[in-house]
PDB file of C-alpha atoms in Angstrom:
ATOM      1  CA  LYS A   1      -6.666  -7.925 -14.170  1.00 82.00           C
ATOM      2  CA  GLN A   2      -6.861  -4.258 -12.587  1.00 87.00           C
ATOM      3  CA  GLU A   3      -4.552  -2.000 -13.867  1.00 91.00           C
ATOM      4  CA  VAL A   4      -3.905   1.468 -12.706  1.00 95.00           C
ATOM      5  CA  THR A   5      -2.111   4.770 -14.140  1.00 96.00           C
ATOM      6  CA  GLN A   6      -1.186   8.020 -12.618  1.00 96.00           C
ATOM      7  CA  ILE A   7      -0.447  10.967 -14.557  1.00 92.00           C
ATOM      8  CA  PRO A   8       1.749  12.999 -14.315  1.00 92.00           C
ATOM      9  CA  ALA A   9       5.125  11.046 -12.861  1.00 94.00           C
ATOM     10  CA  ALA A  10       6.399  14.089 -11.672  1.00 96.00           C
ATOM     11  CA  LEU A  11       5.070  17.042 -10.962  1.00 95.00           C
ATOM     12  CA  SER A  12       6.642  20.277  -9.564  1.00 97.00           C
ATOM     13  CA  VAL A  13       5.111  23.990  -8.630  1.00 97.00           C
ATOM     14  CA  PRO A  14       6.267  26.852  -7.041  1.00 97.00           C
ATOM     15  CA  GLU A  15       4.559  26.931  -2.751  1.00 97.00           C
ATOM     16  CA  GLY A  16       0.863  28.300  -2.776  1.00 97.00           C
ATOM     17  CA  GLU A  17      -0.127  26.715  -6.505  1.00 97.00           C
ATOM     18  CA  ASN A  18      -3.492  24.678  -6.499  1.00 97.00           C
ATOM     19  CA  LEU A  19      -2.574  21.259  -8.184  1.00 95.00           C
ATOM     20  CA  VAL A  20      -4.369  17.808  -9.069  1.00 96.00           C
ATOM     21  CA  LEU A  21      -2.941  14.023  -9.218  1.00 97.00           C
ATOM     22  CA  ASN A  22      -5.302  12.089 -11.651  1.00 97.00           C
ATOM     23  CA  CYS A  23      -5.410   8.642 -11.276  1.00 97.00           C
ATOM     24  CA  SER A  24      -7.387   5.820 -13.968  1.00 97.00           C
ATOM     25  CA  PHE A  25      -7.923   2.240 -13.681  1.00 95.00           C
ATOM     26  CA  THR A  26      -8.993  -0.430 -15.879  1.00 93.00           C
ATOM     27  CA  ASP A  27     -11.807  -2.049 -13.874  1.00 88.00           C
ATOM     28  CA  SER A  28     -14.268   0.166 -12.613  1.00 86.00           C
ATOM     29  CA  ALA A  29     -16.024  -2.931 -10.313  1.00 84.00           C
ATOM     30  CA  ILE A  30     -14.112  -1.221  -7.422  1.00 86.00           C
ATOM     31  CA  TYR A  31     -15.412  -1.353  -3.785  1.00 85.00           C
ATOM     32  CA  ASN A  32     -12.940   1.841  -3.139  1.00 89.00           C
ATOM     33  CA  LEU A  33     -10.202   3.806  -3.553  1.00 94.00           C
ATOM     34  CA  GLN A  34      -7.172   4.931  -1.740  1.00 95.00           C
ATOM     35  CA  TRP A  35      -4.995   8.087  -1.354  1.00 97.00           C
ATOM     36  CA  PHE A  36      -1.648   7.028   0.403  1.00 97.00           C
ATOM     37  CA  ARG A  37       1.399   9.707   0.844  1.00 97.00           C
ATOM     38  CA  GLN A  38       4.967   8.222   0.276  1.00 97.00           C
ATOM     39  CA  ASP A  39       8.217   9.851   2.030  1.00 95.00           C
ATOM     40  CA  PRO A  40      11.179   8.964   0.645  1.00 91.00           C
ATOM     41  CA  GLY A  41      12.232   5.762   2.185  1.00 88.00           C
ATOM     42  CA  LYS A  42       9.167   5.201   4.412  1.00 91.00           C
ATOM     43  CA  GLY A  43       5.809   3.226   4.866  1.00 93.00           C
ATOM     44  CA  LEU A  44       2.240   4.698   3.148  1.00 95.00           C
ATOM     45  CA  THR A  45       0.435   7.220   4.918  1.00 95.00           C
ATOM     46  CA  SER A  46      -3.384   6.545   4.073  1.00 95.00           C
ATOM     47  CA  LEU A  47      -4.482  10.107   3.202  1.00 97.00           C
ATOM     48  CA  LEU A  48      -7.738   9.657   2.183  1.00 96.00           C
ATOM     49  CA  LEU A  49     -10.617   7.048   1.414  1.00 93.00           C
ATOM     50  CA  ILE A  50     -13.630   6.651  -0.882  1.00 93.00           C
ATOM     51  CA  GLN A  51     -15.895   4.309  -1.192  1.00 89.00           C
ATOM     52  CA  SER A  52     -17.697   3.189  -4.471  1.00 88.00           C
ATOM     53  CA  SER A  53     -20.740   4.668  -3.167  1.00 89.00           C
ATOM     54  CA  GLN A  54     -19.225   7.724  -3.168  1.00 92.00           C
ATOM     55  CA  ARG A  55     -18.444  10.517  -4.800  1.00 93.00           C
ATOM     56  CA  GLU A  56     -15.653  12.635  -3.325  1.00 95.00           C
ATOM     57  CA  GLN A  57     -13.982  12.849  -0.135  1.00 95.00           C
ATOM     58  CA  THR A  58     -12.117  15.607   1.534  1.00 96.00           C
ATOM     59  CA  SER A  59     -10.003  16.472   4.709  1.00 95.00           C
ATOM     60  CA  GLY A  60      -8.393  19.877   4.795  1.00 96.00           C
ATOM     61  CA  ARG A  61      -6.028  20.632   1.752  1.00 97.00           C
ATOM     62  CA  LEU A  62      -7.503  17.387   0.049  1.00 97.00           C
ATOM     63  CA  ASN A  63     -10.192  16.258  -1.833  1.00 97.00           C
ATOM     64  CA  ALA A  64     -10.221  13.407  -3.835  1.00 97.00           C
ATOM     65  CA  SER A  65     -13.145  12.083  -6.366  1.00 97.00           C
ATOM     66  CA  LEU A  66     -14.339   9.356  -7.503  1.00 96.00           C
ATOM     67  CA  ASP A  67     -15.612   8.346 -11.173  1.00 95.00           C
ATOM     68  CA  LYS A  68     -16.137   4.749 -11.172  1.00 91.00           C
ATOM     69  CA  SER A  69     -17.839   4.511 -14.600  1.00 91.00           C
ATOM     70  CA  SER A  70     -15.127   6.318 -16.363  1.00 94.00           C
ATOM     71  CA  GLY A  71     -12.590   4.568 -14.170  1.00 94.00           C
ATOM     72  CA  ARG A  72     -11.156   8.131 -12.783  1.00 96.00           C
ATOM     73  CA  SER A  73     -10.243   9.764  -9.801  1.00 97.00           C
ATOM     74  CA  THR A  74      -8.740  13.000  -8.849  1.00 97.00           C
ATOM     75  CA  LEU A  75      -7.042  13.716  -5.849  1.00 97.00           C
ATOM     76  CA  TYR A  76      -6.796  18.186  -5.552  1.00 97.00           C
ATOM     77  CA  ILE A  77      -4.346  19.578  -3.446  1.00 97.00           C
ATOM     78  CA  ALA A  78      -5.184  23.384  -2.437  1.00 97.00           C
ATOM     79  CA  ALA A  79      -2.540  26.049  -1.905  1.00 97.00           C
ATOM     80  CA  SER A  80       0.486  23.395  -1.615  1.00 97.00           C
ATOM     81  CA  GLN A  81       3.209  23.792   0.661  1.00 97.00           C
ATOM     82  CA  PRO A  82       6.526  22.231   1.103  1.00 97.00           C
ATOM     83  CA  GLY A  83       5.756  19.991   3.360  1.00 97.00           C
ATOM     84  CA  ASP A  84       3.857  18.196   0.695  1.00 97.00           C
ATOM     85  CA  SER A  85       5.693  16.985  -1.069  1.00 98.00           C
ATOM     86  CA  ALA A  86       6.168  13.271  -1.802  1.00 97.00           C
ATOM     87  CA  THR A  87       5.025  10.703  -3.419  1.00 97.00           C
ATOM     88  CA  TYR A  88       1.135  10.003  -4.099  1.00 98.00           C
ATOM     89  CA  LEU A  89       0.123   7.115  -4.872  1.00 97.00           C
ATOM     90  CA  CYS A  90      -3.636   5.609  -5.183  1.00 97.00           C
ATOM     91  CA  ALA A  91      -5.250   2.179  -5.208  1.00 95.00           C
ATOM     92  CA  VAL A  92      -7.368  -0.327  -5.888  1.00 92.00           C
ATOM     93  CA  PRO A  93      -8.711  -3.579  -4.173  1.00 84.00           C
ATOM     94  CA  ALA A  94      -9.186  -6.241  -7.172  1.00 71.00           C
ATOM     95  CA  SER A  95     -13.006  -7.748  -7.472  1.00 62.00           C
ATOM     96  CA  GLY A  96     -13.162 -10.220  -4.484  1.00 55.00           C
ATOM     97  CA  GLY A  97     -10.874  -8.718  -1.967  1.00 55.00           C
ATOM     98  CA  TYR A  98      -9.754  -5.934  -0.165  1.00 53.00           C
ATOM     99  CA  GLN A  99      -6.455  -6.594   0.216  1.00 61.00           C
ATOM    100  CA  LYS A 100      -5.027  -7.704  -2.895  1.00 80.00           C
ATOM    101  CA  VAL A 101      -4.937  -3.813  -3.504  1.00 89.00           C
ATOM    102  CA  THR A 102      -3.377  -2.858  -6.710  1.00 92.00           C
ATOM    103  CA  PHE A 103      -1.174   1.067  -6.861  1.00 95.00           C
ATOM    104  CA  GLY A 104      -0.528   2.792  -9.500  1.00 93.00           C
ATOM    105  CA  THR A 105       3.111   3.944  -9.560  1.00 92.00           C
ATOM    106  CA  GLY A 106       2.946   7.310  -7.977  1.00 95.00           C
ATOM    107  CA  THR A 107       2.669  10.740  -8.533  1.00 97.00           C
ATOM    108  CA  LYS A 108       6.486  12.613  -7.397  1.00 97.00           C
ATOM    109  CA  LEU A 109       5.219  15.611  -6.148  1.00 97.00           C
ATOM    110  CA  GLN A 110       7.718  18.874  -5.396  1.00 97.00           C
ATOM    111  CA  VAL A 111       6.483  22.070  -3.908  1.00 97.00           C
ATOM    112  CA  ILE A 112       8.906  24.719  -4.186  1.00 97.00           C
ATOM    113  CA  PRO A 113       9.278  26.804  -1.373  1.00 96.00           C
TER     114      PRO A 113
ATOM    115  CA  ASP B   1      -2.700   3.660  19.871  1.00 64.00           C
ATOM    116  CA  ALA B   2      -0.143   1.696  18.494  1.00 75.00           C
ATOM    117  CA  GLY B   3       0.053   1.552  14.366  1.00 93.00           C
ATOM    118  CA  VAL B   4       1.457  -0.850  12.401  1.00 97.00           C
ATOM    119  CA  THR B   5       4.787  -1.554  13.211  1.00 97.00           C
ATOM    120  CA  GLN B   6       7.661  -3.692  11.520  1.00 98.00           C
ATOM    121  CA  SER B   7      10.829  -5.395  12.033  1.00 97.00           C
ATOM    122  CA  PRO B   8      13.837  -5.375  11.185  1.00 97.00           C
ATOM    123  CA  THR B   9      13.829  -2.139   9.821  1.00 97.00           C
ATOM    124  CA  HIS B  10      17.060  -2.385   7.144  1.00 97.00           C
ATOM    125  CA  LEU B  11      18.599  -5.595   6.774  1.00 97.00           C
ATOM    126  CA  ILE B  12      21.357  -6.475   4.469  1.00 98.00           C
ATOM    127  CA  LYS B  13      21.692 -10.546   3.321  1.00 98.00           C
ATOM    128  CA  THR B  14      23.796 -12.176   0.210  1.00 98.00           C
ATOM    129  CA  ARG B  15      22.706 -14.199  -2.170  1.00 98.00           C
ATOM    130  CA  GLY B  16      20.786 -17.189  -1.400  1.00 98.00           C
ATOM    131  CA  GLN B  17      20.184 -16.598   2.250  1.00 98.00           C
ATOM    132  CA  GLN B  18      16.936 -16.473   3.997  1.00 98.00           C
ATOM    133  CA  VAL B  19      15.523 -13.677   5.651  1.00 98.00           C
ATOM    134  CA  THR B  20      11.835 -13.788   7.746  1.00 98.00           C
ATOM    135  CA  LEU B  21      10.446 -10.189   8.297  1.00 98.00           C
ATOM    136  CA  ARG B  22       7.847  -9.551  11.103  1.00 98.00           C
ATOM    137  CA  CYS B  23       4.875  -7.250  11.753  1.00 98.00           C
ATOM    138  CA  SER B  24       2.417  -6.794  14.420  1.00 98.00           C
ATOM    139  CA  PRO B  25      -0.793  -4.588  13.205  1.00 97.00           C
ATOM    140  CA  LYS B  26      -2.856  -1.931  13.945  1.00 95.00           C
ATOM    141  CA  SER B  27      -5.030  -2.568  17.764  1.00 93.00           C
ATOM    142  CA  GLY B  28      -7.404  -4.416  16.845  1.00 90.00           C
ATOM    143  CA  HIS B  29      -7.249  -5.874  13.462  1.00 92.00           C
ATOM    144  CA  ASP B  30      -7.264  -9.365  12.313  1.00 92.00           C
ATOM    145  CA  THR B  31      -6.075  -9.742   8.049  1.00 92.00           C
ATOM    146  CA  VAL B  32      -2.400  -8.444   7.616  1.00 95.00           C
ATOM    147  CA  SER B  33      -1.104  -8.327   3.785  1.00 95.00           C
ATOM    148  CA  TRP B  34       2.306  -7.844   2.980  1.00 97.00           C
ATOM    149  CA  TYR B  35       3.716  -6.009  -0.343  1.00 97.00           C
ATOM    150  CA  GLN B  36       6.637  -5.825  -2.438  1.00 98.00           C
ATOM    151  CA  GLN B  37       8.087  -2.337  -3.456  1.00 97.00           C
ATOM    152  CA  ALA B  38      11.227  -2.020  -6.279  1.00 95.00           C
ATOM    153  CA  LEU B  39      12.659   1.820  -6.175  1.00 92.00           C
ATOM    154  CA  GLY B  40      10.163   3.459  -8.098  1.00 90.00           C
ATOM    155  CA  GLN B  41       7.620   1.274  -8.392  1.00 92.00           C
ATOM    156  CA  GLY B  42       4.349   1.223  -6.993  1.00 94.00           C
ATOM    157  CA  PRO B  43       3.608  -1.853  -4.123  1.00 95.00           C
ATOM    158  CA  GLN B  44       3.263  -5.352  -5.380  1.00 95.00           C
ATOM    159  CA  PHE B  45       0.433  -7.498  -3.180  1.00 94.00           C
ATOM    160  CA  ILE B  46       2.342 -10.822  -2.314  1.00 96.00           C
ATOM    161  CA  PHE B  47      -0.136 -12.628  -0.094  1.00 95.00           C
ATOM    162  CA  GLN B  48      -2.630 -12.103   2.714  1.00 93.00           C
ATOM    163  CA  TYR B  49      -3.522 -13.396   6.201  1.00 94.00           C
ATOM    164  CA  TYR B  50      -6.690 -14.214   7.661  1.00 91.00           C
ATOM    165  CA  GLU B  51      -7.400 -16.683  10.116  1.00 91.00           C
ATOM    166  CA  GLU B  52      -3.922 -17.643  10.540  1.00 94.00           C
ATOM    167  CA  GLU B  53      -3.963 -18.791   7.313  1.00 94.00           C
ATOM    168  CA  GLU B  54      -3.126 -17.904   3.917  1.00 93.00           C
ATOM    169  CA  ARG B  55      -6.188 -16.732   2.285  1.00 90.00           C
ATOM    170  CA  GLN B  56      -4.869 -14.620  -1.336  1.00 89.00           C
ATOM    171  CA  ARG B  57      -1.484 -14.314  -3.151  1.00 92.00           C
ATOM    172  CA  GLY B  58      -0.017 -12.434  -5.916  1.00 92.00           C
ATOM    173  CA  ASN B  59       2.523 -13.184  -8.241  1.00 93.00           C
ATOM    174  CA  PHE B  60       4.925 -14.575  -5.812  1.00 97.00           C
ATOM    175  CA  PRO B  61       7.346 -17.783  -6.283  1.00 97.00           C
ATOM    176  CA  ASP B  62       7.185 -19.883  -3.609  1.00 97.00           C
ATOM    177  CA  ARG B  63      10.429 -18.935  -2.121  1.00 98.00           C
ATOM    178  CA  PHE B  64       8.148 -16.781  -0.453  1.00 98.00           C
ATOM    179  CA  SER B  65       5.699 -17.936   2.337  1.00 97.00           C
ATOM    180  CA  GLY B  66       4.248 -16.082   4.996  1.00 97.00           C
ATOM    181  CA  HIS B  67       2.940 -17.240   8.994  1.00 97.00           C
ATOM    182  CA  GLN B  68       0.269 -15.737  11.215  1.00 97.00           C
ATOM    183  CA  PHE B  69       0.479 -15.855  14.705  1.00 97.00           C
ATOM    184  CA  PRO B  70      -2.939 -16.372  16.426  1.00 96.00           C
ATOM    185  CA  ASN B  71      -2.201 -12.574  18.246  1.00 95.00           C
ATOM    186  CA  TYR B  72      -2.541 -11.370  14.418  1.00 96.00           C
ATOM    187  CA  SER B  73       0.740 -10.827  13.983  1.00 97.00           C
ATOM    188  CA  SER B  74       2.329 -11.912  11.164  1.00 98.00           C
ATOM    189  CA  GLU B  75       6.071 -13.157   9.299  1.00 98.00           C
ATOM    190  CA  LEU B  76       7.048 -12.839   5.756  1.00 98.00           C
ATOM    191  CA  ASN B  77      10.160 -15.345   4.638  1.00 98.00           C
ATOM    192  CA  VAL B  78      12.030 -15.717   1.529  1.00 98.00           C
ATOM    193  CA  ASN B  79      14.340 -18.685   0.718  1.00 98.00           C
ATOM    194  CA  ALA B  80      17.210 -18.466  -1.774  1.00 98.00           C
ATOM    195  CA  LEU B  81      17.546 -14.500  -1.707  1.00 98.00           C
ATOM    196  CA  LEU B  82      18.286 -13.178  -5.511  1.00 98.00           C
ATOM    197  CA  LEU B  83      19.567  -9.837  -6.300  1.00 97.00           C
ATOM    198  CA  GLY B  84      16.012  -9.025  -7.865  1.00 97.00           C
ATOM    199  CA  ASP B  85      15.035  -9.116  -4.104  1.00 98.00           C
ATOM    200  CA  SER B  86      16.174  -6.481  -2.432  1.00 98.00           C
ATOM    201  CA  ALA B  87      13.117  -3.590  -2.050  1.00 97.00           C
ATOM    202  CA  LEU B  88      10.736  -2.596   0.592  1.00 97.00           C
ATOM    203  CA  TYR B  89       8.716  -4.622   2.390  1.00 98.00           C
ATOM    204  CA  LEU B  90       5.494  -3.340   3.446  1.00 97.00           C
ATOM    205  CA  CYS B  91       3.538  -5.046   5.725  1.00 97.00           C
ATOM    206  CA  ALA B  92      -1.099  -3.527   5.850  1.00 95.00           C
ATOM    207  CA  SER B  93      -3.676  -4.071   8.130  1.00 94.00           C
ATOM    208  CA  SER B  94      -7.477  -3.761   8.823  1.00 90.00           C
ATOM    209  CA  HIS B  95     -10.144  -4.953   9.902  1.00 86.00           C
ATOM    210  CA  HIS B  96     -11.267  -8.709   7.679  1.00 80.00           C
ATOM    211  CA  PRO B  97     -13.357  -7.555   4.976  1.00 73.00           C
ATOM    212  CA  GLY B  98     -16.549  -9.819   6.151  1.00 72.00           C
ATOM    213  CA  THR B  99     -16.796  -8.561   9.331  1.00 73.00           C
ATOM    214  CA  VAL B 100     -19.278  -4.984   9.924  1.00 70.00           C
ATOM    215  CA  LYS B 101     -15.938  -3.273  11.975  1.00 70.00           C
ATOM    216  CA  ASN B 102     -14.208  -3.394   8.064  1.00 74.00           C
ATOM    217  CA  THR B 103     -14.256  -0.186   6.039  1.00 76.00           C
ATOM    218  CA  GLY B 104     -11.669  -1.479   2.988  1.00 79.00           C
ATOM    219  CA  GLU B 105      -9.083   1.154   4.444  1.00 87.00           C
ATOM    220  CA  LEU B 106      -5.536  -0.175   4.893  1.00 90.00           C
ATOM    221  CA  PHE B 107      -3.320   0.717   7.220  1.00 94.00           C
ATOM    222  CA  PHE B 108       0.838   0.228   6.295  1.00 95.00           C
ATOM    223  CA  GLY B 109       3.789   0.007   8.698  1.00 96.00           C
ATOM    224  CA  GLU B 110       7.277   2.018   7.947  1.00 96.00           C
ATOM    225  CA  GLY B 111       8.313  -1.350   6.389  1.00 97.00           C
ATOM    226  CA  SER B 112      11.792  -3.683   6.145  1.00 98.00           C
ATOM    227  CA  ARG B 113      14.232  -2.546   3.451  1.00 97.00           C
ATOM    228  CA  LEU B 114      16.259  -5.448   2.966  1.00 98.00           C
ATOM    229  CA  THR B 115      19.363  -5.751   0.651  1.00 98.00           C
ATOM    230  CA  VAL B 116      20.785  -8.609  -0.980  1.00 98.00           C
ATOM    231  CA  LEU B 117      24.531  -8.630  -2.307  1.00 97.00           C
TER     232      LEU B 117
END
């Protein structure tokens, strides 16, 4: 059974700081890993998708890396802004199905102006 | 290009009642899955629909059932509501894993917030 852990559970940083969010998973036989952002009471917005054959993906100030062998992914946010404040979730599909996805409990990020 | 749309956005029910939630997938997508997200938790997979059939199911009781229509839209039905069913219900869509178009990326709607009193 796939288990996903995100550390830290919460993080508060001053504006402009670079930061790293961590995600670990127990079953390394994954098809991909996806990072999402969730604002309070809202749905999930896809940030980055990394295929199992890739090591990293970048979008603007975001960079996600994937190390399948160690069961880890990191989301790097450069030059954080107050608008980045949200909960960040990582998700991996169970083997055999893309949509039976297992999520971590998320990292709640607060960027202080 | 319309994304995933869900309705209603909020609803309040009492214990024992039944509820139906609706989802329209992103244009071009044919596969829909439903997730339950309790407060402070990550979403939990309920089930997945493709070609109008339930293809995969998570660890949820039979009180949770669904349907997919020929236009790929979907409904989630929950019978005999319990207080513990209070949650944000999220719908996700994608191309089917067996198709060339599929990248594995999931797209989510804004969710339906269900409160059971």
